[in-house]
mmCIF file with all atom_site columns, C-alpha atoms in Angstrom:
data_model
loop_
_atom_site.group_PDB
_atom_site.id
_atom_site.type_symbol
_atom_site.label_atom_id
_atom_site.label_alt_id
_atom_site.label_comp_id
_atom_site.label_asym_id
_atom_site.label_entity_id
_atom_site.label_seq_id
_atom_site.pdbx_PDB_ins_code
_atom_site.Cartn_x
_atom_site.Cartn_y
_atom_site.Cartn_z
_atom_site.occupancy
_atom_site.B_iso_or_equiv
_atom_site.pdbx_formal_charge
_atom_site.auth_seq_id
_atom_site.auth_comp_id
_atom_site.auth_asym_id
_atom_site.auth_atom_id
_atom_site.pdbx_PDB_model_num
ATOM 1  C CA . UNK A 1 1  ? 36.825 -181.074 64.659 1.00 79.00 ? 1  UNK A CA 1
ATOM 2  C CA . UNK A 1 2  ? 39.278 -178.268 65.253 1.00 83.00 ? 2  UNK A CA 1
ATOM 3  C CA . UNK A 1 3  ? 41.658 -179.500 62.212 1.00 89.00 ? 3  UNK A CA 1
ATOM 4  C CA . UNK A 1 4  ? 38.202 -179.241 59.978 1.00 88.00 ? 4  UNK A CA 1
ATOM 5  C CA . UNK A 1 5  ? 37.432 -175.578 61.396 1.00 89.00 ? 5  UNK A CA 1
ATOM 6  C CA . UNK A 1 6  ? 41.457 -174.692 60.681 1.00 86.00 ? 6  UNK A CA 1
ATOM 7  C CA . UNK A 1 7  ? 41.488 -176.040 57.015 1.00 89.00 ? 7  UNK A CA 1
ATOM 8  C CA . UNK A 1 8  ? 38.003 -174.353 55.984 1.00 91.00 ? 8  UNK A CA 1
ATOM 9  C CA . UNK A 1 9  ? 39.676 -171.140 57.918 1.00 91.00 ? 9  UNK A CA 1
ATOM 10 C CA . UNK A 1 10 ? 42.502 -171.604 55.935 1.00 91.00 ? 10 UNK A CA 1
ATOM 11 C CA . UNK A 1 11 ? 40.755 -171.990 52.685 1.00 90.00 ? 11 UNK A CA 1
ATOM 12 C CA . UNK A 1 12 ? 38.656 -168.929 53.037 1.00 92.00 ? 12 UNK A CA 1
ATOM 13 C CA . UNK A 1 13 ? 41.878 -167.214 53.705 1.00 88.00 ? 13 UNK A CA 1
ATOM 14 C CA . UNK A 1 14 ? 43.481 -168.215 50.704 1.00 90.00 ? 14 UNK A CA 1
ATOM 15 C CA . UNK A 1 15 ? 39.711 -167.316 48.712 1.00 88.00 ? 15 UNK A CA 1
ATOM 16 C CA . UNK A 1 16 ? 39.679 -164.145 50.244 1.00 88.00 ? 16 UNK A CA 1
ATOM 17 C CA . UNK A 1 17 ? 43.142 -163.229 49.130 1.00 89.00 ? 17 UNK A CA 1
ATOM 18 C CA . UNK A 1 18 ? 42.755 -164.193 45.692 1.00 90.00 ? 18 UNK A CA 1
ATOM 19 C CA . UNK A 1 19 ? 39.515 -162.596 45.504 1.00 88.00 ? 19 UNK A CA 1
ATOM 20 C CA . UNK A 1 20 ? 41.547 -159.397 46.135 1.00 87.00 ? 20 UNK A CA 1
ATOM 21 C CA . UNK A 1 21 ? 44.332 -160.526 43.213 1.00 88.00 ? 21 UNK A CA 1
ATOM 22 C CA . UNK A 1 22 ? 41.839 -161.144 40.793 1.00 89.00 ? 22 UNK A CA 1
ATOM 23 C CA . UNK A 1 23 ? 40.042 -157.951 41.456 1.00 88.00 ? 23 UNK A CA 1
ATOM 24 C CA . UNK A 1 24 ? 43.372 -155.712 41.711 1.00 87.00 ? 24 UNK A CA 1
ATOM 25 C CA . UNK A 1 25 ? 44.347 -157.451 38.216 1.00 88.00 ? 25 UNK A CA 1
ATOM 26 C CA . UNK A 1 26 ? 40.621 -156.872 36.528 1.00 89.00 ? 26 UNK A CA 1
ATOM 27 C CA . UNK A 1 27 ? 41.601 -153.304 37.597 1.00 87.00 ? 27 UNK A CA 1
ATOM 28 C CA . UNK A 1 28 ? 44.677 -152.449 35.777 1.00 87.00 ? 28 UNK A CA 1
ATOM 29 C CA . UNK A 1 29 ? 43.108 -154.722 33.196 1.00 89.00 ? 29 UNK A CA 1
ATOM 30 C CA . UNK A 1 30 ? 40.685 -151.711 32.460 1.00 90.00 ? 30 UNK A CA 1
ATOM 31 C CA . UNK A 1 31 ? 43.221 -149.275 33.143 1.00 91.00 ? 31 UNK A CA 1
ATOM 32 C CA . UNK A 1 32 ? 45.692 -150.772 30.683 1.00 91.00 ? 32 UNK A CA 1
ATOM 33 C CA . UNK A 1 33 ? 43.257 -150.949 27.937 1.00 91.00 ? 33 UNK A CA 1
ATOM 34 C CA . UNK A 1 34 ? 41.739 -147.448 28.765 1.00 93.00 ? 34 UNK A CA 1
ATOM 35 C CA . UNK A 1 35 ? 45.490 -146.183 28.285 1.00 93.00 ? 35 UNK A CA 1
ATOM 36 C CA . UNK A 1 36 ? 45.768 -148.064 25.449 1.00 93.00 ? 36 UNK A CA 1
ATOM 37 C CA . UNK A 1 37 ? 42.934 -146.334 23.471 1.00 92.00 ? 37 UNK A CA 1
ATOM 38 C CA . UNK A 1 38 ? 44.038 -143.546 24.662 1.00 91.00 ? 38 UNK A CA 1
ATOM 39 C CA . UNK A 1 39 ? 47.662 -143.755 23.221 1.00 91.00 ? 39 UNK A CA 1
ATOM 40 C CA . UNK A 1 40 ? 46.193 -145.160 20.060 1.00 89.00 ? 40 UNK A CA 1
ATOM 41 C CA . UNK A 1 41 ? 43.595 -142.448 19.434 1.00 88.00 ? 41 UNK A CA 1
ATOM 42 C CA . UNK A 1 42 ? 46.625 -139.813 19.584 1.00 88.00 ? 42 UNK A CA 1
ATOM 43 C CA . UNK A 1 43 ? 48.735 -141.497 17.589 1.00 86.00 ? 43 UNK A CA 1
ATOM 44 C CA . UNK A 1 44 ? 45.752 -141.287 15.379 1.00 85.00 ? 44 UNK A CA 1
ATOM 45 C CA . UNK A 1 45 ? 45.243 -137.683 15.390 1.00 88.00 ? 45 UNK A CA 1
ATOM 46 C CA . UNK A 1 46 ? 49.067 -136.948 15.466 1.00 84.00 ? 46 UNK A CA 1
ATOM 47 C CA . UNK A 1 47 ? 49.354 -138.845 12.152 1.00 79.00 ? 47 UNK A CA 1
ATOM 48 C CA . UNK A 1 48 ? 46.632 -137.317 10.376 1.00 76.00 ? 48 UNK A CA 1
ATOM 49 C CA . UNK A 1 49 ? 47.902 -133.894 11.189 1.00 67.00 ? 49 UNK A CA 1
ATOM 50 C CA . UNK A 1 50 ? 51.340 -134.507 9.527  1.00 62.00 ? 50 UNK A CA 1
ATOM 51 C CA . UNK A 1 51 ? 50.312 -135.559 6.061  1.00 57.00 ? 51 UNK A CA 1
#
């Protein structure tokens, strides 16, 4: 019984941790693409206002 409670325990562990991966990454996900646009759309306006 105790080896059944220490492998769920340790598979919520291991859940729980890449819960908190997956979310970090989904982060910079949005942050990388928001900097992205962001680069692009003055690049953009910086080439328009050369020609």
């Amino acid at each position: 019984m105790i080896r059944i409670i220490a492998v769920l325990l340790a598979i919520w562990l291991a859940l729980t941790i890449l819960g908190a991966v997956v979310k970090g990454l989904v982060w910079l996900a949005v942050i990388g693409g928001v900097l992205f646009l962001g680069t692009a759309a003055y690049g953009a306006i910086k080439g328009k206002s050369r020609t």
